[in-house]
Short mmCIF file of C-alpha atoms in Angstrom, two decimals:
data_model
loop_
_atom_site.label_atom_id
_atom_site.label_comp_id
_atom_site.label_asym_id
_atom_site.label_seq_id
_atom_site.Cartn_x
_atom_site.Cartn_y
_atom_site.Cartn_z
CA MET A 1 7.21 -32.20 20.81
CA THR A 2 8.02 -33.07 24.79
CA THR A 3 7.79 -37.19 25.76
CA GLN A 4 7.49 -38.62 29.26
CA LEU A 5 7.78 -42.37 30.82
CA THR A 6 3.75 -43.28 31.45
CA GLU A 7 4.95 -46.16 34.50
CA LYS A 8 8.62 -46.10 36.35
CA HIS A 9 10.42 -48.62 35.27
CA THR A 10 12.04 -51.28 37.36
CA GLY A 11 13.41 -54.52 36.17
CA THR A 12 15.20 -55.47 33.36
CA GLY A 13 12.43 -56.65 30.60
CA PRO A 14 12.34 -53.99 28.12
CA ALA A 15 11.56 -50.41 28.93
CA PRO A 16 7.88 -49.00 28.28
CA ARG A 17 7.13 -46.60 25.43
CA PRO A 18 6.69 -43.92 25.91
CA THR A 19 3.45 -41.84 24.83
CA ARG A 20 3.83 -38.66 22.97
CA THR A 21 2.04 -35.66 23.99
CA ALA A 22 -0.19 -33.16 22.35
CA PRO A 23 1.18 -30.81 20.22
CA ALA A 24 1.69 -27.11 21.89
CA ALA A 25 -0.47 -25.62 19.47
CA ARG A 26 -3.00 -28.67 20.23
CA ARG A 27 -3.07 -27.69 23.52
CA THR A 28 -3.49 -24.33 22.89
CA ARG A 29 -6.80 -24.61 20.28
CA SER A 30 -8.35 -26.93 22.65
CA GLY A 31 -8.07 -24.29 25.68
CA GLY A 32 -9.76 -21.90 24.11
CA HIS A 33 -8.09 -20.36 21.12
CA ARG A 34 -10.53 -21.51 18.16
CA PRO A 35 -8.35 -21.47 14.43
CA TRP A 36 -11.59 -19.01 13.40
CA THR A 37 -11.13 -16.73 15.82
CA PRO A 38 -9.69 -14.05 13.66
CA TRP A 39 -11.74 -14.47 10.27
CA LEU A 40 -14.25 -13.85 12.91
CA TYR A 41 -13.23 -10.23 13.53
CA LEU A 42 -12.38 -10.12 9.90
CA LEU A 43 -15.66 -10.90 8.59
CA PRO A 44 -17.45 -6.80 8.93
CA ALA A 45 -14.61 -5.65 6.95
CA LEU A 46 -14.69 -8.66 4.93
CA ALA A 47 -18.17 -7.99 3.76
CA VAL A 48 -17.87 -4.57 2.78
CA LEU A 49 -14.66 -5.57 0.97
CA GLY A 50 -17.25 -7.88 -0.79
CA GLY A 51 -20.23 -5.55 -1.31
CA LEU A 52 -17.48 -2.77 -2.86
CA LEU A 53 -15.02 -4.72 -4.31
CA VAL A 54 -15.63 -8.26 -5.45
CA TYR A 55 -19.20 -7.98 -6.91
CA PRO A 56 -18.23 -5.19 -8.33
CA VAL A 57 -15.34 -6.60 -9.94
CA TYR A 58 -17.39 -9.83 -11.30
CA GLN A 59 -20.12 -6.82 -13.19
CA LEU A 60 -17.18 -5.89 -14.50
CA GLY A 61 -15.60 -9.24 -16.02
CA LEU A 62 -19.58 -10.85 -17.01
CA ILE A 63 -19.61 -7.50 -19.32
CA SER A 64 -16.59 -8.24 -20.95
CA PHE A 65 -17.64 -11.21 -22.47
CA LEU A 66 -20.75 -10.00 -23.71
CA GLU A 67 -22.06 -7.29 -26.08
CA TYR A 68 -23.53 -4.83 -24.54
CA THR A 69 -23.74 -1.29 -25.61
CA GLN A 70 -26.25 1.17 -25.61
CA ALA A 71 -29.03 -1.29 -27.98
CA GLN A 72 -28.23 -3.35 -24.56
CA VAL A 73 -29.05 -0.97 -22.61
CA SER A 74 -32.85 0.49 -23.65
CA GLY A 75 -34.04 -3.35 -24.36
CA GLY A 76 -33.94 -2.87 -27.81
CA GLU A 77 -32.00 -5.75 -28.94
CA PRO A 78 -31.04 -8.85 -26.81
CA THR A 79 -27.50 -8.86 -24.76
CA SER A 80 -25.06 -12.23 -26.48
CA PHE A 81 -22.29 -13.24 -25.32
CA GLN A 82 -18.70 -12.50 -27.04
CA GLY A 83 -16.47 -14.76 -25.24
CA LEU A 84 -12.73 -13.09 -25.95
CA GLY A 85 -14.21 -11.26 -28.68
CA ASN A 86 -14.00 -7.17 -27.05
CA TYR A 87 -10.79 -8.40 -25.80
CA THR A 88 -10.10 -9.98 -29.71
CA THR A 89 -11.25 -5.98 -31.25
CA LEU A 90 -9.91 -4.39 -27.97
CA PHE A 91 -5.41 -5.91 -29.32
CA ALA A 92 -6.13 -5.17 -32.84
CA ASP A 93 -6.93 -1.91 -32.43
CA PRO A 94 -3.79 -0.17 -33.03
CA GLN A 95 -4.98 3.37 -30.17
CA PHE A 96 -5.18 0.73 -27.34
CA ARG A 97 -1.24 -1.10 -27.59
CA GLN A 98 -0.38 2.66 -28.56
CA VAL A 99 -2.60 3.90 -25.39
CA LEU A 100 -1.49 1.04 -23.23
CA LEU A 101 1.92 1.49 -23.86
CA THR A 102 2.17 5.62 -22.97
CA THR A 103 0.20 4.46 -19.74
CA VAL A 104 3.06 1.85 -18.45
CA VAL A 105 5.54 4.70 -19.46
CA PHE A 106 3.96 7.20 -18.50
CA ALA A 107 2.53 6.05 -14.87
CA ALA A 108 6.52 5.01 -14.35
CA VAL A 109 7.36 8.28 -14.65
CA CYS A 110 4.76 9.45 -12.07
CA VAL A 111 6.21 6.45 -9.75
CA ALA A 112 9.81 6.87 -10.09
CA THR A 113 9.17 10.86 -10.12
CA THR A 114 7.19 10.55 -6.94
CA LEU A 115 9.90 7.91 -4.95
CA ALA A 116 12.91 10.45 -5.26
CA VAL A 117 11.08 13.46 -4.19
CA GLY A 118 9.44 11.71 -1.45
CA CYS A 119 12.21 10.14 -0.10
CA ALA A 120 14.37 13.32 -0.47
CA LEU A 121 12.03 15.47 1.64
CA ALA A 122 12.02 12.38 3.82
CA VAL A 123 15.51 13.17 4.49
CA LEU A 124 14.96 16.54 4.58
CA LEU A 125 12.66 16.40 7.90
CA THR A 126 15.35 14.47 9.70
CA ARG A 127 18.18 17.34 8.90
CA VAL A 128 16.11 20.33 9.61
CA ARG A 129 14.63 22.37 12.57
CA ALA A 130 11.01 22.49 14.53
CA LEU A 131 9.34 24.95 12.65
CA PRO A 132 10.75 24.49 9.09
CA ARG A 133 10.29 20.56 9.91
CA LEU A 134 6.40 21.61 10.54
CA VAL A 135 5.80 24.22 7.68
CA LEU A 136 6.65 21.71 5.37
CA MET A 137 4.61 18.88 6.64
CA LEU A 138 1.68 21.64 7.51
CA ALA A 139 2.36 22.73 3.20
CA ALA A 140 2.81 18.72 2.39
CA LEU A 141 -0.98 17.28 4.10
CA GLY A 142 -2.63 20.44 2.35
CA ALA A 143 -1.39 19.44 -1.00
CA TRP A 144 -2.15 16.02 -0.57
CA ALA A 145 -5.74 17.00 1.29
CA THR A 146 -6.23 18.93 -2.28
CA PRO A 147 -8.42 16.89 -4.62
CA ALA A 148 -7.24 15.96 -7.14
CA ILE A 149 -10.30 18.14 -9.76
CA THR A 150 -8.93 20.95 -7.77
CA GLY A 151 -5.30 20.63 -8.11
CA SER A 152 -5.42 20.23 -12.14
CA THR A 153 -7.90 23.22 -12.25
CA VAL A 154 -5.43 25.61 -10.31
CA TRP A 155 -2.23 24.50 -11.82
CA VAL A 156 -4.15 24.39 -15.59
CA PHE A 157 -5.11 28.20 -14.66
CA LEU A 158 -1.09 28.21 -13.33
CA PHE A 159 0.35 27.44 -16.70
CA ASP A 160 -2.15 29.43 -18.68
CA PRO A 161 -0.91 30.98 -21.94
CA ASP A 162 -3.01 33.99 -21.42
CA PHE A 163 -3.63 34.77 -17.66
CA GLY A 164 -1.15 32.17 -16.06
CA PRO A 165 1.77 34.00 -14.10
CA VAL A 166 4.11 31.13 -14.85
CA ASN A 167 4.37 31.75 -18.52
CA ARG A 168 4.76 35.60 -17.60
CA LEU A 169 7.90 34.84 -15.35
CA LEU A 170 9.74 32.95 -18.06
CA GLY A 171 8.16 35.45 -20.69
CA LEU A 172 7.05 32.45 -22.69
CA GLY A 173 4.14 35.03 -24.15
CA ASP A 174 1.14 33.21 -25.21
CA HIS A 175 3.11 29.54 -25.07
CA SER A 176 0.08 26.98 -24.80
CA TRP A 177 0.97 24.06 -22.78
CA THR A 178 -1.00 21.45 -23.61
CA TYR A 179 -0.64 21.82 -27.27
CA GLY A 180 2.35 19.49 -27.25
CA ARG A 181 1.85 15.84 -26.42
CA TYR A 182 4.91 15.42 -24.31
CA SER A 183 4.59 19.23 -22.84
CA ALA A 184 1.23 18.46 -21.70
CA PHE A 185 2.49 15.04 -19.87
CA ALA A 186 5.38 17.48 -18.09
CA LEU A 187 2.63 19.38 -16.97
CA VAL A 188 0.72 16.51 -15.19
CA LEU A 189 3.49 15.27 -13.97
CA LEU A 190 4.68 18.13 -11.77
CA GLU A 191 0.42 17.85 -10.74
CA VAL A 192 0.32 14.66 -10.08
CA VAL A 193 4.21 14.45 -8.22
CA TRP A 194 2.27 17.76 -6.25
CA CYS A 195 -0.23 15.82 -5.14
CA SER A 196 0.84 11.92 -4.02
CA PHE A 197 4.48 12.94 -2.79
CA PRO A 198 3.44 13.41 1.06
CA PHE A 199 1.91 10.24 1.06
CA VAL A 200 5.41 9.05 0.43
CA MET A 201 7.40 11.37 2.25
CA VAL A 202 5.14 11.19 5.74
CA THR A 203 5.52 7.38 5.31
CA VAL A 204 9.36 7.45 4.22
CA TYR A 205 9.33 9.58 7.60
CA ALA A 206 8.17 8.22 10.11
CA GLY A 207 10.05 4.56 8.69
CA ILE A 208 13.54 6.76 9.57
CA LYS A 209 12.71 7.57 13.07
CA ALA A 210 12.08 3.73 13.23
CA VAL A 211 15.69 3.96 12.51
CA PRO A 212 17.84 2.74 15.28
CA SER A 213 19.80 6.16 15.60
CA GLU A 214 23.38 3.54 17.37
CA VAL A 215 23.32 1.98 14.18
CA LEU A 216 23.14 6.13 11.98
CA GLU A 217 26.02 7.18 14.40
CA ALA A 218 28.22 3.66 14.19
CA ALA A 219 27.86 4.42 10.21
CA ALA A 220 29.03 7.72 10.35
CA LEU A 221 31.36 6.95 13.23
CA ASP A 222 33.41 4.43 9.80
CA GLY A 223 33.62 7.27 7.84
CA ALA A 224 30.45 6.69 5.40
CA SER A 225 28.82 9.56 3.38
CA GLN A 226 25.14 10.39 4.36
CA TRP A 227 24.56 9.03 0.56
CA ARG A 228 26.53 6.10 1.67
CA ILE A 229 24.53 6.33 4.80
CA TRP A 230 20.87 6.08 3.43
CA ARG A 231 21.62 3.37 0.15
CA SER A 232 23.66 0.51 2.07
CA VAL A 233 21.98 1.37 5.55
CA THR A 234 18.61 3.01 5.55
CA ALA A 235 17.53 2.12 2.55
CA PRO A 236 18.07 -1.38 3.00
CA MET A 237 15.62 -1.33 6.78
CA LEU A 238 12.57 0.68 4.73
CA ARG A 239 12.34 -1.70 2.79
CA PRO A 240 9.25 -3.34 3.52
CA ILE A 241 7.48 0.48 4.09
CA LEU A 242 8.79 1.32 0.75
CA VAL A 243 7.97 -1.35 -0.77
CA VAL A 244 3.91 -0.60 0.17
CA VAL A 245 4.45 3.09 -1.69
CA THR A 246 5.95 1.37 -4.53
CA ILE A 247 2.99 -0.41 -5.07
CA GLN A 248 0.22 2.10 -3.76
CA SER A 249 2.59 4.93 -5.98
CA ILE A 250 1.91 2.06 -9.47
CA ILE A 251 -2.06 1.89 -8.37
CA TRP A 252 -2.56 5.47 -8.20
CA ASP A 253 -0.48 6.26 -11.49
CA PHE A 254 -1.65 4.05 -13.44
CA LYS A 255 -5.17 4.31 -13.83
CA LEU A 256 -4.74 8.20 -13.63
CA PHE A 257 -8.39 9.69 -14.75
CA THR A 258 -8.52 12.74 -13.54
CA GLN A 259 -5.49 15.30 -14.19
CA ILE A 260 -5.36 13.74 -17.62
CA TYR A 261 -9.37 14.10 -18.47
CA VAL A 262 -8.81 18.48 -16.52
CA MET A 263 -5.96 19.57 -17.62
CA THR A 264 -5.76 18.33 -20.95
CA ASN A 265 -9.91 18.12 -21.95
CA GLY A 266 -10.92 15.58 -22.21
CA GLY A 267 -7.09 13.38 -23.44
CA GLY A 268 -5.63 16.22 -26.00
CA ILE A 269 -5.63 17.61 -29.43
CA ALA A 270 -6.21 13.65 -31.47
CA GLY A 271 -6.55 11.55 -28.31
CA GLN A 272 -2.19 12.35 -28.46
CA ASN A 273 -2.33 12.24 -24.16
CA LEU A 274 -4.54 9.40 -23.08
CA VAL A 275 -4.04 6.99 -21.10
CA LEU A 276 -6.17 3.41 -20.12
CA ASN A 277 -9.04 5.19 -18.06
CA VAL A 278 -9.74 7.68 -20.20
CA TYR A 279 -10.27 5.78 -23.04
CA ALA A 280 -12.15 3.24 -20.89
CA TYR A 281 -14.08 6.10 -20.15
CA GLN A 282 -14.61 7.83 -23.73
CA LYS A 283 -15.50 3.85 -25.02
CA ALA A 284 -17.44 2.92 -22.44
CA PHE A 285 -19.45 5.77 -22.00
CA ALA A 286 -19.16 8.68 -25.26
CA SER A 287 -18.97 5.87 -27.78
CA SER A 288 -21.51 3.87 -25.29
CA GLN A 289 -19.92 0.82 -26.07
CA TYR A 290 -19.83 -0.89 -22.40
CA SER A 291 -18.10 -4.28 -23.12
CA LEU A 292 -15.18 -2.36 -24.81
CA GLY A 293 -14.76 -0.52 -21.67
CA SER A 294 -14.92 -2.85 -19.32
CA ALA A 295 -12.50 -5.09 -21.34
CA ILE A 296 -9.93 -2.51 -20.62
CA GLY A 297 -10.65 -1.95 -17.01
CA VAL A 298 -9.89 -6.03 -16.58
CA VAL A 299 -6.80 -5.30 -18.46
CA MET A 300 -6.05 -3.57 -16.50
CA LEU A 301 -6.89 -5.09 -13.46
CA LEU A 302 -4.43 -8.04 -14.59
CA VAL A 303 -1.67 -5.84 -15.36
CA LEU A 304 -1.49 -4.38 -11.99
CA LEU A 305 -1.97 -7.20 -10.87
CA ALA A 306 0.99 -8.91 -12.07
CA VAL A 307 2.66 -5.95 -11.75
CA THR A 308 2.43 -6.16 -7.96
CA LEU A 309 2.94 -10.14 -7.65
CA VAL A 310 6.36 -9.82 -9.65
CA TYR A 311 7.93 -7.12 -7.40
CA LEU A 312 7.11 -9.46 -4.53
CA ARG A 313 8.70 -12.24 -5.67
CA LEU A 314 11.63 -9.57 -6.68
CA LEU A 315 11.85 -8.88 -3.28
CA ARG A 316 10.88 -12.40 -1.64
CA ARG A 317 14.17 -13.50 -3.53
CA GLN A 318 15.91 -11.23 -2.05
CA GLY A 319 15.15 -12.75 1.21
CA GLU A 320 12.64 -9.66 2.50
CA GLU A 321 9.83 -10.26 4.59
CA LEU A 322 6.98 -8.22 4.03
#
């Protein structure tokens, strides 16, 4: 804020009061930059997101408060407002609570494993020569580009008890990996990590290459080991990138559907491998309880929002700029 005198003071009387000029930001706005100009550029993207995201979420929430089954879909019975009745029914179901706990634990294991593998391979890319780096990048991008249903089918074949090569190599005979609950989840975990780690690897590798080499050289000259350099120097500088890949991995793994549905044949024996997305599919389409399926979808949305907000809040408390 700058000040200036309106006229030169002469004489013995009190000096005239200074007048304040307009702030620089106000002058900038009056010079042609409108405050709504950025929103004008974002308007096409916001319109697309509104049609593809906001309206479906609105319909999902609306149906979760209604009695909406096959009878209402066919017009045989009128739709009635249930309030929180669907959510009360849902949380009173012990199977839903079990599936919710299973989904949270399994998603956490998938996220941690994916981040560990992706970050380790990103560091490896900075240590190898150009040709091995190119081969690893192409192989990873091939896994990333493979559709989930195709990758799941291939992994099921590899571990097939009759024709799969894995059992033959390990000498396990006709052992079924999808029969047991934990072995089936382990098989799905391998497939999820296989198709998810390339995103983490490529993103973290780009972040590592952006770290100034002088900082790493200074840490090495001070006697820090490679692990200490990663933990104390590289990882803190990559924290904004790690936030992005972590949140993205949480969203992907929490709403897992294709891998579980294909590899465990719809949720495993007696539903032992159910996760929330598959459970919602069974409620909505197999049982025609569309309102309960919508309620499960709303619960998943709220859980993801809560996890993301808590994670961002913790980082903000540490003073990180995102």
